[in-house]
């Protein structure tokens, strides 16, 4: 069930993106896209909750959750860049960071470690895997994506103010993305030292 939710939310996001891309400036389509975007991110929390409640936690589930996060997050960054709403640097940074950290985490899986269980240093562990940091990063992304879409709804009041807040939330989210990836890169050396042993 948890894995189904992880996959389902990707399709929810794709439909939201379809509405934005093919119905540019259409108020009802953008309102639906906004609602579906909120649902897609809400389901990200639901899949983990269901996994814990139904005792479906697994390494595969953790990877599926990360994969879903990457697809959803990167698709929105790419969409916003294609629409001309943000700089191409946003998706380039997010995608590059994802490739680097996911490659390192694949090596960690070979050692039997979970994606967040590979961290050794307590500070690195807190930055990448703590509930506080994971939720804070999720909130930053959701706030950025939701506000950017909201600001593009033609009938939205105070669009300029909402856009400005959404844009700076996006800047914060992309910085947060890099900061949370750095500990994975820094501690990658421990994986290769273990492999050498």
Coordinates of C-alpha atoms in Angstrom, one line a residue:
X1 CA 0.0 0.0 0.0
X2 CA 2.8 2.5 1.0
X3 CA 4.6 1.7 -2.3
X4 CA 1.4 2.2 -4.3
X5 CA 1.0 5.7 -2.7
X6 CA 4.6 6.6 -3.5
X7 CA 4.0 5.7 -7.2
X8 CA 0.4 7.2 -7.3
X9 CA 1.7 10.6 -6.2
X10 CA 4.0 10.7 -9.2
X11 CA 0.9 10.4 -11.5
X12 CA -0.9 13.1 -9.6
X13 CA 2.0 15.4 -10.1
X14 CA 2.2 14.6 -13.8
X15 CA -1.4 15.5 -14.3
X16 CA -0.8 18.8 -12.4
X17 CA 2.2 19.6 -14.7
X18 CA 0.1 18.6 -17.8
X19 CA -2.6 21.2 -16.8
X20 CA 0.0 23.9 -16.2
X21 CA 1.9 23.3 -19.4
X22 CA -1.0 22.7 -21.8
X23 CA -3.5 25.3 -20.3
X24 CA -1.2 28.3 -19.9
X25 CA -3.0 31.1 -18.1
X26 CA -6.3 29.1 -17.7
X27 CA -7.7 29.9 -14.3
X28 CA -9.6 26.6 -13.6
X29 CA -6.7 24.5 -14.9
X30 CA -4.2 26.3 -12.7
X31 CA -6.5 26.0 -9.7
X32 CA -6.8 22.2 -10.3
X33 CA -3.0 22.0 -10.8
X34 CA -2.5 23.8 -7.5
X35 CA -4.8 21.4 -5.7
X36 CA -3.1 18.4 -7.3
X37 CA 0.3 19.7 -6.4
X38 CA -0.7 20.0 -2.8
X39 CA -2.1 16.5 -2.9
X40 CA 1.1 15.1 -4.5
X41 CA 3.2 16.6 -1.7
X42 CA 0.7 15.5 1.0
X43 CA 0.9 11.9 -0.2
X44 CA 4.7 12.1 0.4
X45 CA 4.0 12.1 4.1
X46 CA 1.2 9.6 3.8
X47 CA 3.3 6.9 2.3
X48 CA 5.8 6.9 5.1
X49 CA 3.0 7.0 7.7
X50 CA 1.3 4.0 6.0
X51 CA 4.6 2.1 5.8
X52 CA 5.1 2.5 9.6
X53 CA 1.5 1.7 10.5
X54 CA 1.4 -1.5 8.3
X55 CA 5.0 -2.5 9.1
X56 CA 5.9 -2.2 5.4
X57 CA 9.2 -0.4 6.0
X58 CA 11.9 -1.7 3.7
X59 CA 15.0 -0.6 1.8
X60 CA 13.1 -0.8 -1.4
X61 CA 10.4 1.4 0.0
X62 CA 13.0 3.9 1.2
X63 CA 14.5 4.0 -2.4
X64 CA 11.1 4.2 -3.9
X65 CA 10.3 7.2 -1.7
X66 CA 13.6 8.9 -2.7
X67 CA 12.9 8.2 -6.3
X68 CA 9.4 9.7 -6.1
X69 CA 10.8 12.8 -4.4
X70 CA 13.4 13.2 -7.1
X71 CA 10.8 12.8 -9.9
X72 CA 8.3 15.2 -8.4
X73 CA 10.8 17.8 -7.3
X74 CA 12.8 17.8 -10.5
X75 CA 9.7 17.8 -12.7
X76 CA 8.5 21.0 -11.0
X77 CA 11.9 22.7 -11.3
X78 CA 12.1 21.8 -15.0
X79 CA 8.5 22.8 -15.7
X80 CA 9.0 26.2 -14.0
X81 CA 12.3 26.8 -16.0
X82 CA 10.6 25.7 -19.3
X83 CA 7.7 28.1 -18.6
X84 CA 10.3 30.9 -18.0
X85 CA 9.3 31.4 -14.4
X86 CA 12.7 30.6 -12.9
X87 CA 16.3 30.3 -14.1
X88 CA 17.5 27.1 -15.7
X89 CA 20.1 27.0 -12.9
X90 CA 17.4 25.7 -10.4
X91 CA 16.7 22.4 -12.2
X92 CA 20.4 22.0 -13.1
X93 CA 21.5 22.3 -9.5
X94 CA 18.7 20.0 -8.2
X95 CA 19.3 17.3 -10.8
X96 CA 23.1 17.4 -10.4
X97 CA 22.8 17.2 -6.6
X98 CA 20.4 14.3 -7.0
X99 CA 22.7 12.3 -9.3
X100 CA 25.6 12.8 -7.0
X101 CA 23.9 11.8 -3.8
X102 CA 21.9 9.0 -5.3
X103 CA 25.0 7.4 -6.8
X104 CA 26.8 7.6 -3.4
X105 CA 23.7 6.2 -1.7
X106 CA 23.7 3.3 -4.2
X107 CA 27.2 2.4 -3.0
X108 CA 25.9 2.6 0.6
X109 CA 23.2 0.1 -0.3
X110 CA 25.9 -2.4 -1.4
X111 CA 27.1 -2.2 2.2
X112 CA 23.7 -2.9 3.5
X113 CA 23.0 0.6 4.6
X114 CA 19.8 2.6 4.1
X115 CA 20.1 5.9 2.2
X116 CA 19.9 7.9 5.4
X117 CA 21.7 5.3 7.6
X118 CA 25.0 5.7 5.8
X119 CA 25.9 8.9 7.7
X120 CA 28.5 8.4 10.5
X121 CA 29.1 12.0 11.8
X122 CA 26.2 13.1 14.1
X123 CA 26.0 16.5 12.4
X124 CA 25.9 15.0 9.0
X125 CA 23.3 12.5 10.2
X126 CA 21.2 15.4 11.5
X127 CA 21.5 17.4 8.3
X128 CA 20.5 14.6 5.9
X129 CA 18.4 12.2 7.9
X130 CA 16.8 14.0 10.9
X131 CA 13.0 14.4 10.8
X132 CA 13.4 18.1 11.5
X133 CA 15.6 18.7 8.4
X134 CA 13.6 16.4 6.1
X135 CA 10.4 18.1 7.0
X136 CA 12.0 21.6 6.8
X137 CA 13.3 20.8 3.3
X138 CA 9.9 19.4 2.2
X139 CA 8.1 22.5 3.5
X140 CA 10.5 24.8 1.7
X141 CA 9.9 23.0 -1.6
X142 CA 6.2 22.8 -1.1
X143 CA 6.0 26.5 -0.2
X144 CA 8.0 27.5 -3.2
X145 CA 6.1 25.3 -5.7
X146 CA 2.6 26.2 -4.3
X147 CA 3.3 29.9 -4.2
X148 CA 4.8 30.0 -7.7
X149 CA 1.8 28.2 -9.1
X150 CA -0.6 30.4 -7.1
X151 CA 1.1 33.6 -8.3
X152 CA 0.5 32.5 -11.9
X153 CA -3.3 32.0 -11.5
X154 CA -4.7 35.0 -13.4
X155 CA -7.4 35.9 -10.8
X156 CA -5.1 35.6 -7.8
X157 CA -5.0 38.8 -5.8
X158 CA -1.6 40.3 -4.8
X159 CA 0.2 38.1 -7.4
X160 CA 3.4 40.1 -7.4
X161 CA 3.8 39.7 -3.6
X162 CA 3.0 36.0 -3.7
X163 CA 5.4 35.6 -6.6
X164 CA 8.2 37.4 -4.8
X165 CA 7.7 35.2 -1.7
X166 CA 7.5 32.1 -3.9
X167 CA 10.6 32.9 -5.8
X168 CA 12.7 33.5 -2.6
X169 CA 11.3 30.3 -1.1
X170 CA 12.6 28.6 -4.3
X171 CA 16.0 30.1 -3.8
X172 CA 16.0 29.0 -0.2
X173 CA 14.8 25.5 -1.2
X174 CA 17.6 25.1 -3.8
X175 CA 20.2 26.2 -1.2
X176 CA 18.7 23.8 1.3
X177 CA 18.9 21.1 -1.4
X178 CA 22.7 21.6 -1.8
X179 CA 23.3 21.9 2.0
X180 CA 21.5 18.6 2.6
X181 CA 23.5 16.9 -0.1
X182 CA 26.9 18.0 1.1
X183 CA 27.2 15.6 4.1
X184 CA 26.5 12.6 1.7
X185 CA 29.5 13.7 -0.4
X186 CA 31.7 14.5 2.6
X187 CA 31.1 11.1 4.2
X188 CA 31.3 9.1 0.9
X189 CA 35.0 8.5 1.7
X190 CA 34.0 6.1 4.6
X191 CA 32.1 3.9 2.1
X192 CA 35.2 3.6 -0.1
X193 CA 37.4 3.0 2.8
X194 CA 35.2 0.1 3.9
X195 CA 35.2 -1.2 0.3
X196 CA 39.0 -1.2 0.3
X197 CA 39.1 -3.1 3.6

